[in-house]
Amino acid sequence: MELNSVIFTTGASVGFFKLVNYGFGKLPVPETAQRNTWKWRNILTSFVHSIITGVLSVLCFFIHPKMAEDLIETHSVLSHALVAVSIGYFIYDFLDMVLNQKIGQSWELLFHHAVVITCFGISVLSCQYVGFAVVALLVEINSIFLHLRQVLRMANLAKTTLYRINSMINLGTYVVFRINTLAWMTRWLVLNRERIPLISYTIGSVGLAIMTAINIVLFYRLMRSDFMKSSREKEVKKDKEM
């Protein structure tokens, strides 16, 4: 895509996710989520983004398998557009959090979004590393279940069978599509060091290091919340019965 097309696609994406968020605001909200309707709409909007980018990132490699052989220069129009669409979402979500949430409550996500917008922006503007960016979007497959987990918790459905099943799938996809993907991307970056300019290599390395740290912390929080907590509750219940 040319520069004008990239700008249009990114701008249209910002507008699209704004409309999605507005649409969710017109739908009924569970009573337990009514104390924070902004967060409810924000999570559902993120859920839509995850479904779109998670599915299309896999489709990009299926339709254009040669992209997997050359993550630097080879890409399709669909993959280029997908990265631009994702930039639009992260710009929208960044602004949404800045306007509706205290910085102290969202600085981690704001920092994450700033890193992603910078790295993806370099990719779409230079028309290089698009394949690498699409690999990064594979983590959105896990985000589908991560956001569904948040939706179920806000709807007071954390003790249901659906929540427990989703928690197990969430943890499994977290390891496969988030931790393993980041590890693979880091390995690829190191192996292809000589093919990558110093500036791009530095930005990519720093970005991946930040993402890895954030995801390790989040993984521990998920384990503690969904599995360690339930184990402790069972032990307490067992002690009471004795």
Tab-separated table of C-alpha atoms in Angstrom:
chain	number	residue	atom	x	y	z
A	1	MET	CA	0.000	0.000	0.000
A	2	GLU	CA	1.092	3.586	-0.648
A	3	LEU	CA	1.431	6.159	2.135
A	4	ASN	CA	-2.015	7.655	1.485
A	5	SER	CA	-3.594	4.201	1.700
A	6	VAL	CA	-1.761	3.461	4.971
A	7	ILE	CA	-2.954	6.751	6.507
A	8	PHE	CA	-6.523	6.148	5.300
A	9	THR	CA	-6.592	2.548	6.574
A	10	THR	CA	-5.193	3.544	9.961
A	11	GLY	CA	-7.623	6.440	10.295
A	12	ALA	CA	-10.559	4.297	9.207
A	13	SER	CA	-9.528	1.722	11.827
A	14	VAL	CA	-9.568	4.375	14.572
A	15	GLY	CA	-13.076	5.375	13.465
A	16	PHE	CA	-14.248	1.765	13.207
A	17	PHE	CA	-13.239	0.861	16.752
A	18	LYS	CA	-14.755	4.106	18.016
A	19	LEU	CA	-18.066	3.023	16.416
A	20	VAL	CA	-17.710	-0.487	17.871
A	21	ASN	CA	-17.231	0.998	21.329
A	22	TYR	CA	-20.211	3.311	20.812
A	23	GLY	CA	-22.328	0.352	19.695
A	24	PHE	CA	-21.498	-1.626	22.837
A	25	GLY	CA	-22.572	1.414	24.837
A	26	LYS	CA	-26.073	1.028	23.399
A	27	LEU	CA	-26.381	-2.621	24.458
A	28	PRO	CA	-27.555	-3.824	27.902
A	29	VAL	CA	-24.807	-3.960	30.527
A	30	PRO	CA	-24.760	-6.642	33.267
A	31	GLU	CA	-25.670	-5.231	36.658
A	32	THR	CA	-22.274	-6.196	38.101
A	33	ALA	CA	-20.489	-4.238	35.334
A	34	GLN	CA	-22.592	-1.084	35.618
A	35	ARG	CA	-20.241	0.455	38.193
A	36	ASN	CA	-17.604	0.726	35.440
A	37	THR	CA	-19.365	0.813	32.077
A	38	TRP	CA	-16.333	2.396	30.422
A	39	LYS	CA	-14.156	-0.631	31.246
A	40	TRP	CA	-16.913	-2.995	30.061
A	41	ARG	CA	-17.082	-1.301	26.648
A	42	ASN	CA	-13.293	-1.034	26.437
A	43	ILE	CA	-12.780	-4.759	27.055
A	44	LEU	CA	-15.468	-5.736	24.532
A	45	THR	CA	-13.878	-3.448	21.924
A	46	SER	CA	-10.491	-5.066	22.607
A	47	PHE	CA	-12.187	-8.461	22.277
A	48	VAL	CA	-13.387	-7.527	18.768
A	49	HIS	CA	-9.886	-6.384	17.799
A	50	SER	CA	-8.394	-9.652	19.047
A	51	ILE	CA	-10.826	-11.764	17.019
A	52	ILE	CA	-10.193	-9.773	13.827
A	53	THR	CA	-6.389	-9.622	14.068
A	54	GLY	CA	-5.962	-13.103	15.572
A	55	VAL	CA	-7.889	-14.797	12.759
A	56	LEU	CA	-6.461	-12.625	9.959
A	57	SER	CA	-2.840	-13.020	11.137
A	58	VAL	CA	-3.156	-16.795	10.680
A	59	LEU	CA	-4.947	-16.265	7.357
A	60	CYS	CA	-2.120	-14.020	6.111
A	61	PHE	CA	0.438	-16.813	6.455
A	62	PHE	CA	-2.001	-19.377	5.024
A	63	ILE	CA	-2.718	-17.311	1.888
A	64	HIS	CA	0.865	-16.084	1.452
A	65	PRO	CA	3.152	-18.802	2.918
A	66	LYS	CA	6.287	-17.265	1.358
A	67	MET	CA	6.022	-14.488	3.929
A	68	ALA	CA	7.113	-16.979	6.604
A	69	GLU	CA	10.377	-17.513	4.685
A	70	ASP	CA	11.205	-13.801	4.530
A	71	LEU	CA	9.770	-11.705	7.362
A	72	ILE	CA	11.622	-8.571	6.252
A	73	GLU	CA	10.665	-7.778	2.659
A	74	THR	CA	7.991	-10.290	1.637
A	75	HIS	CA	4.367	-9.457	2.444
A	76	SER	CA	0.906	-9.248	0.920
A	77	VAL	CA	-1.507	-6.325	0.672
A	78	LEU	CA	-3.690	-8.045	3.286
A	79	SER	CA	-0.853	-8.358	5.799
A	80	HIS	CA	0.207	-4.741	5.233
A	81	ALA	CA	-3.380	-3.565	5.716
A	82	LEU	CA	-3.780	-5.753	8.825
A	83	VAL	CA	-0.814	-4.106	10.543
A	84	ALA	CA	-2.211	-0.657	9.651
A	85	VAL	CA	-5.621	-1.648	11.068
A	86	SER	CA	-3.974	-2.811	14.275
A	87	ILE	CA	-2.092	0.490	14.589
A	88	GLY	CA	-5.454	2.255	14.297
A	89	TYR	CA	-6.863	0.162	17.132
A	90	PHE	CA	-3.897	0.813	19.436
A	91	ILE	CA	-4.093	4.562	18.712
A	92	TYR	CA	-7.817	4.505	19.515
A	93	ASP	CA	-7.335	2.479	22.708
A	94	PHE	CA	-4.427	4.682	23.818
A	95	LEU	CA	-6.567	7.817	23.492
A	96	ASP	CA	-9.557	6.089	25.095
A	97	MET	CA	-7.507	5.221	28.194
A	98	VAL	CA	-5.894	8.664	28.417
A	99	LEU	CA	-9.305	10.367	28.308
A	100	ASN	CA	-11.198	7.991	30.592
A	101	GLN	CA	-8.744	6.487	33.054
A	102	LYS	CA	-6.121	7.733	35.485
A	103	ILE	CA	-2.568	7.395	34.184
A	104	GLY	CA	-1.541	5.556	37.353
A	105	GLN	CA	-4.089	2.829	36.614
A	106	SER	CA	-3.123	2.277	32.980
A	107	TRP	CA	0.530	3.291	32.542
A	108	GLU	CA	1.602	-0.291	31.724
A	109	LEU	CA	-0.894	-0.582	28.871
A	110	LEU	CA	-0.169	2.939	27.645
A	111	PHE	CA	3.541	2.102	27.520
A	112	HIS	CA	2.755	-1.190	25.758
A	113	HIS	CA	0.603	0.597	23.171
A	114	ALA	CA	3.262	3.267	22.552
A	115	VAL	CA	5.874	0.564	21.863
A	116	VAL	CA	3.537	-1.340	19.511
A	117	ILE	CA	2.508	1.819	17.609
A	118	THR	CA	6.183	2.765	17.153
A	119	CYS	CA	7.316	-0.684	15.970
A	120	PHE	CA	4.300	-1.295	13.723
A	121	GLY	CA	4.516	2.265	12.395
A	122	ILE	CA	8.098	1.727	11.239
A	123	SER	CA	6.964	-1.490	9.560
A	124	VAL	CA	4.038	-0.095	7.536
A	125	LEU	CA	5.837	3.125	6.567
A	126	SER	CA	9.031	1.402	5.432
A	127	CYS	CA	7.160	-1.617	3.955
A	128	GLN	CA	9.653	-3.843	5.735
A	129	TYR	CA	9.301	-6.285	8.644
A	130	VAL	CA	5.571	-6.592	7.871
A	131	GLY	CA	5.823	-10.374	8.229
A	132	PHE	CA	7.543	-9.887	11.577
A	133	ALA	CA	4.687	-7.600	12.689
A	134	VAL	CA	2.108	-10.185	11.614
A	135	VAL	CA	3.934	-12.813	13.685
A	136	ALA	CA	3.599	-10.429	16.633
A	137	LEU	CA	-0.153	-10.257	15.993
A	138	LEU	CA	-0.429	-14.011	16.573
A	139	VAL	CA	-0.493	-13.166	20.296
A	140	GLU	CA	-3.997	-11.814	19.689
A	141	ILE	CA	-5.197	-15.418	19.459
A	142	ASN	CA	-4.516	-15.655	23.185
A	143	SER	CA	-5.987	-12.183	23.741
A	144	ILE	CA	-9.368	-13.523	22.591
A	145	PHE	CA	-9.523	-15.756	25.675
A	146	LEU	CA	-7.799	-13.187	27.891
A	147	HIS	CA	-10.484	-10.600	27.134
A	148	LEU	CA	-13.258	-13.185	27.425
A	149	ARG	CA	-11.921	-13.949	30.902
A	150	GLN	CA	-12.286	-10.270	31.858
A	151	VAL	CA	-15.799	-10.124	30.416
A	152	LEU	CA	-16.883	-13.176	32.426
A	153	ARG	CA	-15.399	-11.762	35.617
A	154	MET	CA	-17.156	-8.429	35.171
A	155	ALA	CA	-20.423	-10.272	34.473
A	156	ASN	CA	-19.988	-12.133	37.796
A	157	LEU	CA	-19.508	-15.476	36.028
A	158	ALA	CA	-16.099	-16.310	37.516
A	159	LYS	CA	-17.393	-19.451	39.244
A	160	THR	CA	-19.005	-21.009	36.189
A	161	THR	CA	-17.846	-23.994	34.127
A	162	LEU	CA	-17.408	-21.697	31.116
A	163	TYR	CA	-14.970	-19.545	33.081
A	164	ARG	CA	-12.908	-22.564	34.214
A	165	ILE	CA	-12.725	-23.943	30.667
A	166	ASN	CA	-11.762	-20.529	29.318
A	167	SER	CA	-9.094	-20.184	32.039
A	168	MET	CA	-7.417	-23.428	30.934
A	169	ILE	CA	-7.573	-22.483	27.245
A	170	ASN	CA	-6.342	-19.004	28.121
A	171	LEU	CA	-3.308	-20.369	29.962
A	172	GLY	CA	-2.514	-22.853	27.170
A	173	THR	CA	-2.767	-20.272	24.391
A	174	TYR	CA	-0.812	-17.834	26.552
A	175	VAL	CA	2.182	-20.179	26.553
A	176	VAL	CA	1.865	-21.125	22.864
A	177	PHE	CA	0.895	-17.834	21.213
A	178	ARG	CA	2.325	-15.269	23.612
A	179	ILE	CA	5.416	-16.540	25.464
A	180	ASN	CA	6.607	-18.909	22.710
A	181	THR	CA	5.924	-16.337	19.996
A	182	LEU	CA	7.940	-13.671	21.818
A	183	ALA	CA	10.778	-16.155	22.374
A	184	TRP	CA	10.748	-17.126	18.676
A	185	MET	CA	10.730	-13.460	17.604
A	186	THR	CA	13.718	-12.727	19.874
A	187	ARG	CA	15.611	-15.714	18.447
A	188	TRP	CA	14.808	-14.601	14.876
A	189	LEU	CA	16.023	-11.085	15.610
A	190	VAL	CA	19.352	-12.389	16.969
A	191	LEU	CA	19.881	-14.813	14.068
A	192	ASN	CA	19.171	-12.101	11.487
A	193	ARG	CA	21.209	-9.384	13.191
A	194	GLU	CA	23.406	-8.750	10.127
A	195	ARG	CA	20.365	-8.128	7.874
A	196	ILE	CA	18.804	-5.516	10.160
A	197	PRO	CA	19.930	-1.855	10.500
A	198	LEU	CA	21.181	-0.888	13.965
A	199	ILE	CA	18.262	1.475	14.692
A	200	SER	CA	15.610	-1.097	13.749
A	201	TYR	CA	17.469	-3.828	15.637
A	202	THR	CA	17.721	-1.669	18.763
A	203	ILE	CA	14.045	-0.659	18.678
A	204	GLY	CA	12.993	-4.261	18.046
A	205	SER	CA	15.199	-5.639	20.821
A	206	VAL	CA	14.025	-3.081	23.392
A	207	GLY	CA	10.403	-3.577	22.356
A	208	LEU	CA	10.618	-7.355	22.698
A	209	ALA	CA	12.376	-7.090	26.058
A	210	ILE	CA	9.595	-4.836	27.370
A	211	MET	CA	6.862	-7.109	25.978
A	212	THR	CA	8.516	-10.192	27.485
A	213	ALA	CA	8.757	-8.588	30.930
A	214	ILE	CA	5.115	-7.430	30.819
A	215	ASN	CA	3.892	-10.847	29.705
A	216	ILE	CA	5.837	-12.748	32.374
A	217	VAL	CA	4.288	-10.530	35.071
A	218	LEU	CA	0.819	-11.000	33.555
A	219	PHE	CA	1.306	-14.785	33.353
A	220	TYR	CA	2.136	-14.909	37.070
A	221	ARG	CA	-0.941	-12.821	37.875
A	222	LEU	CA	-3.151	-15.158	35.852
A	223	MET	CA	-1.717	-18.234	37.549
A	224	ARG	CA	-2.152	-16.702	40.993
A	225	SER	CA	-5.694	-15.507	40.305
A	226	ASP	CA	-7.195	-18.476	38.451
A	227	PHE	CA	-5.257	-21.481	39.765
A	228	MET	CA	-3.254	-20.749	42.913
A	229	LYS	CA	-6.215	-18.961	44.491
A	230	SER	CA	-8.612	-21.818	43.756
A	231	SER	CA	-6.110	-24.315	45.221
A	232	ARG	CA	-5.851	-22.281	48.410
A	233	GLU	CA	-9.648	-22.066	48.656
A	234	LYS	CA	-9.935	-25.858	48.355
A	235	GLU	CA	-7.371	-26.347	51.110
A	236	VAL	CA	-9.198	-23.920	53.425
A	237	LYS	CA	-12.504	-25.634	52.688
A	238	LYS	CA	-10.947	-29.035	53.399
A	239	ASP	CA	-9.509	-27.801	56.720
A	240	LYS	CA	-12.915	-26.478	57.765
A	241	GLU	CA	-14.580	-29.821	56.980
A	242	MET	CA	-11.976	-31.641	59.121
